[in-house]
């Protein structure tokens, strides 16, 4: 006898998440508001699309990839059926709007992100990332103090050669979980919690220090190039000189915070060194593919760090050349079939549409209109540059609490902030390009909630710490990191000419 009830059928909700209803209603309201003659209809529609996107992303009403497709359709039709910005008597047309929608896919930042994903895949395919992590841990030591330092050092080293925060974390976490098991450390101990929280937080910290370590950095560079021209492009070394000192300082602070807030139950961990050496020995001797990948990675680092100094080849071109070598038959390290199974294609789609969203906000004058409104409404045009940076950085850090993706946050807000900085009076002495870089640093502040960054969620999945433990460490990191941003803005970054 069937146990299934044959009562009145339940009504199926057309839109299951109320966040989607809210996004639709908010978008419609904005399109109907009288925002004045200075804002083109296309610009007003783009603001509506932006608000729709922000609500959808914050509420997680849709998958990010699905939302990218919806946003692209909205741009095509809501901008395409709006009057042309240059010829208000004619409709812009969906063909032109389609070009705007797809503009992100011709941006060099997208090519760099794609290449970075492929390189991260190469590290996983060859197992070089695991070898680097284990080798580094074998040189650190096996006390609880050394393990925490080792977790930070491994993250820093991998940040140089694995250009994906999620991939780096996904590599380190299984190794550290193996260390926990080998050391016979309780999975729910403070030491285990400290190890995993440190991995997640150190990854976010070094997203600031290295340009190629995170997608949001590359998206920021793409917006800078579009707005200010290729002549104002920021090289890999310039970014490193600006961000690495802050990241190094924060890494030291992270170590002491972890030791203070999550003190280990014991300092000595028996059998630790032997366990790491055993895991390293099980990998066997370094393979030919690993050796070739080491050589290619070192060449990439060399060309990245000398771009604009010893040669004029940009970061994207260098990375694509390195990727081409990795895929060459015979001398390469992987096949296309191996790569395509490991690349998150939805992320690339989201990234391309994210660039298009920001570019179209700029092209339809929506970004400049909102920037002028904020400048005049909050009196930013009368404040010194440090105060402006303090306000905008705090704004980004706070609003990041509602975003699960720093890339989405960058796509939504950085074009507006770039327009805002460009509209400030010259007598304030604000360097729009320099401050844009510093605000891009602020975007990586995903320290407080586990949901604020993918690497946090990867570590959260180990069940070694509670959200409360993570947030406690993250709150201290956020406050100290923000104050350190202001200190560097008043000193080191001022010397570099970024302020």
mmCIF file of C-alpha atoms in Angstrom, residues 31 52 71 73 113 221 240 258 263 294 329 348 353 385 436 460 463:
data_model
loop_
_atom_site.group_PDB
_atom_site.id
_atom_site.type_symbol
_atom_site.label_atom_id
_atom_site.label_comp_id
_atom_site.label_asym_id
_atom_site.label_seq_id
_atom_site.Cartn_x
_atom_site.Cartn_y
_atom_site.Cartn_z
ATOM 1 C CA UNK A 31 12.985 52.432 -13.819
ATOM 2 C CA UNK A 52 18.619 43.790 -9.254
ATOM 3 C CA UNK A 71 21.765 40.039 -16.257
ATOM 4 C CA UNK A 73 19.487 39.412 -21.149
ATOM 5 C CA UNK A 113 41.549 34.874 -15.295
ATOM 6 C CA UNK A 221 42.868 46.073 -13.477
ATOM 7 C CA UNK A 240 53.436 43.633 -5.242
ATOM 8 C CA UNK A 258 45.428 32.760 16.201
ATOM 9 C CA UNK A 263 45.596 28.748 22.059
ATOM 10 C CA UNK A 294 58.501 24.561 -11.990
ATOM 11 C CA UNK A 329 52.438 18.162 -26.960
ATOM 12 C CA UNK A 348 34.416 32.574 -16.370
ATOM 13 C CA UNK A 353 29.322 39.414 -17.582
ATOM 14 C CA UNK A 385 42.241 62.317 0.272
ATOM 15 C CA UNK A 436 41.324 52.542 -7.112
ATOM 16 C CA UNK A 460 34.393 25.497 6.933
ATOM 17 C CA UNK A 463 34.084 20.803 10.449
#
